[in-house]
């Protein structure tokens, strides 16, 4: 993956983390009652309000967003790959938990959950991809690209 695409993916994760994180950390009761917005409710149907837990989730998303932003400003791909690992490690169990709770949920909310949570996992997985490799014209061997060396 080239650095331009990696940076786009990092900024996408930063936007996701910033949106969810700010809302949950700063306005936990609104997040609980109204997430994801547009008249849909995904959090309040899952149990009683817990301000501490909601704020902690917000802080986690803000931390992921901050790591994504920091990685977007680095030269090499390594930090972006590490951020991808973090998003994936967080995202897979998060998606699994919510997928187990789909029973009785309107189909629009099931689709929204799969797109939102699955999309975060996909972004993390894509960030973990190695950079492109090219073949040496003389030997035919694979050589590192500038992205891998930087």
PDB file of C-alpha atoms in Angstrom:
ATOM      1  CA  UNK A   1       0.000   0.000   0.000  1.00  0.00           C
ATOM      2  CA  UNK A   2       1.422   3.401  -0.893  1.00  0.00           C
ATOM      3  CA  UNK A   3       1.757   6.215   1.632  1.00  0.00           C
ATOM      4  CA  UNK A   4      -0.993   8.351   0.107  1.00  0.00           C
ATOM      5  CA  UNK A   5      -3.560   5.568   0.502  1.00  0.00           C
ATOM      6  CA  UNK A   6      -2.260   4.764   3.993  1.00  0.00           C
ATOM      7  CA  UNK A   7      -2.673   8.419   5.009  1.00  0.00           C
ATOM      8  CA  UNK A   8      -6.216   8.515   3.611  1.00  0.00           C
ATOM      9  CA  UNK A   9      -7.078   5.428   5.662  1.00  0.00           C
ATOM     10  CA  UNK A  10      -5.446   6.949   8.751  1.00  0.00           C
ATOM     11  CA  UNK A  11      -7.493  10.128   8.347  1.00  0.00           C
ATOM     12  CA  UNK A  12     -10.642   8.022   7.896  1.00  0.00           C
ATOM     13  CA  UNK A  13      -9.938   6.231  11.197  1.00  0.00           C
ATOM     14  CA  UNK A  14      -9.206   9.579  12.831  1.00  0.00           C
ATOM     15  CA  UNK A  15     -12.608  10.904  11.725  1.00  0.00           C
ATOM     16  CA  UNK A  16     -14.402   7.802  13.038  1.00  0.00           C
ATOM     17  CA  UNK A  17     -12.515   7.936  16.335  1.00  0.00           C
ATOM     18  CA  UNK A  18     -13.011  11.672  16.701  1.00  0.00           C
ATOM     19  CA  UNK A  19     -16.741  11.555  15.982  1.00  0.00           C
ATOM     20  CA  UNK A  20     -17.547   8.654  18.308  1.00  0.00           C
ATOM     21  CA  UNK A  21     -14.960   9.677  20.893  1.00  0.00           C
ATOM     22  CA  UNK A  22     -15.941  13.311  21.278  1.00  0.00           C
ATOM     23  CA  UNK A  23     -19.632  12.500  21.440  1.00  0.00           C
ATOM     24  CA  UNK A  24     -19.200   9.758  24.058  1.00  0.00           C
ATOM     25  CA  UNK A  25     -16.546  11.507  26.166  1.00  0.00           C
ATOM     26  CA  UNK A  26     -18.091  14.975  26.223  1.00  0.00           C
ATOM     27  CA  UNK A  27     -21.831  14.228  25.987  1.00  0.00           C
ATOM     28  CA  UNK A  28     -22.192  10.700  27.427  1.00  0.00           C
ATOM     29  CA  UNK A  29     -25.927  10.874  28.114  1.00  0.00           C
ATOM     30  CA  UNK A  30     -26.639  12.131  24.590  1.00  0.00           C
ATOM     31  CA  UNK A  31     -24.409   9.394  23.174  1.00  0.00           C
ATOM     32  CA  UNK A  32     -26.252   6.773  25.231  1.00  0.00           C
ATOM     33  CA  UNK A  33     -29.708   8.011  24.202  1.00  0.00           C
ATOM     34  CA  UNK A  34     -29.048   8.912  20.552  1.00  0.00           C
ATOM     35  CA  UNK A  35     -26.094   7.050  19.026  1.00  0.00           C
ATOM     36  CA  UNK A  36     -25.666   6.686  16.047  1.00  0.00           C
ATOM     37  CA  UNK A  37     -28.038   9.566  15.319  1.00  0.00           C
ATOM     38  CA  UNK A  38     -30.611  10.101  12.586  1.00  0.00           C
ATOM     39  CA  UNK A  39     -33.354   8.776  14.864  1.00  0.00           C
ATOM     40  CA  UNK A  40     -31.661   5.412  15.454  1.00  0.00           C
ATOM     41  CA  UNK A  41     -30.756   4.179  18.976  1.00  0.00           C
ATOM     42  CA  UNK A  42     -28.112   1.470  19.444  1.00  0.00           C
ATOM     43  CA  UNK A  43     -26.687   1.986  22.940  1.00  0.00           C
ATOM     44  CA  UNK A  44     -29.708   2.607  25.180  1.00  0.00           C
ATOM     45  CA  UNK A  45     -31.314  -0.666  24.093  1.00  0.00           C
ATOM     46  CA  UNK A  46     -28.343  -2.608  25.511  1.00  0.00           C
ATOM     47  CA  UNK A  47     -28.700  -1.864  29.208  1.00  0.00           C
ATOM     48  CA  UNK A  48     -28.789   0.914  31.781  1.00  0.00           C
ATOM     49  CA  UNK A  49     -26.823   4.151  31.417  1.00  0.00           C
ATOM     50  CA  UNK A  50     -23.310   4.030  32.868  1.00  0.00           C
ATOM     51  CA  UNK A  51     -21.599   7.411  32.530  1.00  0.00           C
ATOM     52  CA  UNK A  52     -18.199   6.041  33.501  1.00  0.00           C
ATOM     53  CA  UNK A  53     -18.318   3.323  30.852  1.00  0.00           C
ATOM     54  CA  UNK A  54     -19.559   5.693  28.123  1.00  0.00           C
ATOM     55  CA  UNK A  55     -16.840   8.255  28.906  1.00  0.00           C
ATOM     56  CA  UNK A  56     -14.192   5.498  28.918  1.00  0.00           C
ATOM     57  CA  UNK A  57     -15.358   4.302  25.501  1.00  0.00           C
ATOM     58  CA  UNK A  58     -15.159   7.891  24.302  1.00  0.00           C
ATOM     59  CA  UNK A  59     -11.624   8.213  25.634  1.00  0.00           C
ATOM     60  CA  UNK A  60     -10.648   4.952  23.907  1.00  0.00           C
ATOM     61  CA  UNK A  61     -11.938   6.222  20.568  1.00  0.00           C
ATOM     62  CA  UNK A  62     -10.180   9.562  21.083  1.00  0.00           C
ATOM     63  CA  UNK A  63      -6.919   7.715  21.813  1.00  0.00           C
ATOM     64  CA  UNK A  64      -7.302   5.689  18.605  1.00  0.00           C
ATOM     65  CA  UNK A  65      -8.036   8.910  16.690  1.00  0.00           C
ATOM     66  CA  UNK A  66      -4.948  10.588  18.166  1.00  0.00           C
ATOM     67  CA  UNK A  67      -2.762   7.616  17.201  1.00  0.00           C
ATOM     68  CA  UNK A  68      -4.210   7.727  13.674  1.00  0.00           C
ATOM     69  CA  UNK A  69      -3.442  11.443  13.363  1.00  0.00           C
ATOM     70  CA  UNK A  70       0.095  11.008  14.699  1.00  0.00           C
ATOM     71  CA  UNK A  71       0.728   8.146  12.265  1.00  0.00           C
ATOM     72  CA  UNK A  72      -0.616  10.217   9.346  1.00  0.00           C
ATOM     73  CA  UNK A  73       2.203  12.712   9.943  1.00  0.00           C
ATOM     74  CA  UNK A  74       5.029  10.158   9.960  1.00  0.00           C
ATOM     75  CA  UNK A  75       7.198   9.333   6.966  1.00  0.00           C
ATOM     76  CA  UNK A  76       7.273   5.560   7.087  1.00  0.00           C
ATOM     77  CA  UNK A  77       4.517   2.955   7.080  1.00  0.00           C
ATOM     78  CA  UNK A  78       5.338   1.312  10.415  1.00  0.00           C
ATOM     79  CA  UNK A  79       3.310   3.612  12.649  1.00  0.00           C
ATOM     80  CA  UNK A  80       0.294   3.273  10.348  1.00  0.00           C
ATOM     81  CA  UNK A  81       0.588  -0.498  10.561  1.00  0.00           C
ATOM     82  CA  UNK A  82       0.702  -0.346  14.364  1.00  0.00           C
ATOM     83  CA  UNK A  83      -2.400   1.867  14.393  1.00  0.00           C
ATOM     84  CA  UNK A  84      -4.051  -0.684  12.115  1.00  0.00           C
ATOM     85  CA  UNK A  85      -3.279  -3.402  14.653  1.00  0.00           C
ATOM     86  CA  UNK A  86      -4.858  -1.302  17.424  1.00  0.00           C
ATOM     87  CA  UNK A  87      -8.046  -0.611  15.423  1.00  0.00           C
ATOM     88  CA  UNK A  88      -8.308  -4.293  14.480  1.00  0.00           C
ATOM     89  CA  UNK A  89      -7.691  -5.634  17.991  1.00  0.00           C
ATOM     90  CA  UNK A  90     -10.352  -3.273  19.331  1.00  0.00           C
ATOM     91  CA  UNK A  91     -12.723  -3.703  16.413  1.00  0.00           C
ATOM     92  CA  UNK A  92     -13.013  -7.479  16.119  1.00  0.00           C
ATOM     93  CA  UNK A  93     -14.346  -8.195  19.639  1.00  0.00           C
ATOM     94  CA  UNK A  94     -16.484  -5.039  19.409  1.00  0.00           C
ATOM     95  CA  UNK A  95     -18.058  -6.313  16.180  1.00  0.00           C
ATOM     96  CA  UNK A  96     -18.487  -9.838  17.588  1.00  0.00           C
ATOM     97  CA  UNK A  97     -20.280  -8.545  20.686  1.00  0.00           C
ATOM     98  CA  UNK A  98     -22.691  -6.400  18.707  1.00  0.00           C
ATOM     99  CA  UNK A  99     -23.308  -9.126  16.109  1.00  0.00           C
ATOM    100  CA  UNK A 100     -24.446 -11.399  18.949  1.00  0.00           C
ATOM    101  CA  UNK A 101     -27.003  -8.729  19.951  1.00  0.00           C
ATOM    102  CA  UNK A 102     -28.717  -8.363  16.555  1.00  0.00           C
ATOM    103  CA  UNK A 103     -31.746 -10.496  17.518  1.00  0.00           C
ATOM    104  CA  UNK A 104     -34.909  -8.419  17.268  1.00  0.00           C
ATOM    105  CA  UNK A 105     -33.037  -5.365  15.966  1.00  0.00           C
ATOM    106  CA  UNK A 106     -34.574  -3.675  12.896  1.00  0.00           C
ATOM    107  CA  UNK A 107     -32.749  -4.649   9.696  1.00  0.00           C
ATOM    108  CA  UNK A 108     -31.636  -1.045   9.085  1.00  0.00           C
ATOM    109  CA  UNK A 109     -29.810  -1.123  12.430  1.00  0.00           C
ATOM    110  CA  UNK A 110     -28.247  -4.518  11.714  1.00  0.00           C
ATOM    111  CA  UNK A 111     -26.945  -3.192   8.399  1.00  0.00           C
ATOM    112  CA  UNK A 112     -25.726   0.010  10.045  1.00  0.00           C
ATOM    113  CA  UNK A 113     -23.884  -1.936  12.742  1.00  0.00           C
ATOM    114  CA  UNK A 114     -22.230  -4.220  10.215  1.00  0.00           C
ATOM    115  CA  UNK A 115     -21.155  -1.301   8.036  1.00  0.00           C
ATOM    116  CA  UNK A 116     -19.961   0.851  10.937  1.00  0.00           C
ATOM    117  CA  UNK A 117     -18.223  -1.766  13.037  1.00  0.00           C
ATOM    118  CA  UNK A 118     -17.116  -3.928  10.114  1.00  0.00           C
ATOM    119  CA  UNK A 119     -15.817  -0.832   8.348  1.00  0.00           C
ATOM    120  CA  UNK A 120     -13.607   0.026  11.320  1.00  0.00           C
ATOM    121  CA  UNK A 121     -12.178  -3.511  11.311  1.00  0.00           C
ATOM    122  CA  UNK A 122     -11.619  -3.332   7.562  1.00  0.00           C
ATOM    123  CA  UNK A 123      -9.788  -0.008   7.876  1.00  0.00           C
ATOM    124  CA  UNK A 124      -7.551  -1.528  10.550  1.00  0.00           C
ATOM    125  CA  UNK A 125      -6.807  -4.582   8.419  1.00  0.00           C
ATOM    126  CA  UNK A 126      -6.028  -2.436   5.379  1.00  0.00           C
ATOM    127  CA  UNK A 127      -3.637  -0.306   7.425  1.00  0.00           C
ATOM    128  CA  UNK A 128      -1.692  -3.437   8.352  1.00  0.00           C
ATOM    129  CA  UNK A 129      -0.961  -4.282   4.702  1.00  0.00           C
ATOM    130  CA  UNK A 130       2.691  -3.991   3.693  1.00  0.00           C
ATOM    131  CA  UNK A 131       3.885  -1.418   1.226  1.00  0.00           C
ATOM    132  CA  UNK A 132       4.361  -2.233  -2.457  1.00  0.00           C
ATOM    133  CA  UNK A 133       7.437  -4.139  -3.539  1.00  0.00           C
ATOM    134  CA  UNK A 134       9.114  -3.968  -6.909  1.00  0.00           C
ATOM    135  CA  UNK A 135      11.481  -6.264  -8.769  1.00  0.00           C
ATOM    136  CA  UNK A 136      15.099  -5.348  -9.376  1.00  0.00           C
ATOM    137  CA  UNK A 137      15.628  -5.019 -13.149  1.00  0.00           C
ATOM    138  CA  UNK A 138      18.944  -6.903 -12.998  1.00  0.00           C
ATOM    139  CA  UNK A 139      18.368  -9.772 -10.620  1.00  0.00           C
ATOM    140  CA  UNK A 140      14.611 -10.128 -10.637  1.00  0.00           C
ATOM    141  CA  UNK A 141      14.727 -10.116  -6.848  1.00  0.00           C
ATOM    142  CA  UNK A 142      12.281  -8.175  -4.752  1.00  0.00           C
ATOM    143  CA  UNK A 143      13.645  -4.889  -3.422  1.00  0.00           C
ATOM    144  CA  UNK A 144      12.251  -2.556  -0.820  1.00  0.00           C
ATOM    145  CA  UNK A 145      10.445   0.579  -1.932  1.00  0.00           C
ATOM    146  CA  UNK A 146      11.059   4.040  -0.522  1.00  0.00           C
ATOM    147  CA  UNK A 147       7.996   3.547   1.690  1.00  0.00           C
ATOM    148  CA  UNK A 148       9.534   0.466   3.325  1.00  0.00           C
ATOM    149  CA  UNK A 149      12.911   2.158   3.825  1.00  0.00           C
ATOM    150  CA  UNK A 150      11.664   5.601   4.998  1.00  0.00           C
TER     151      UNK A 150
END
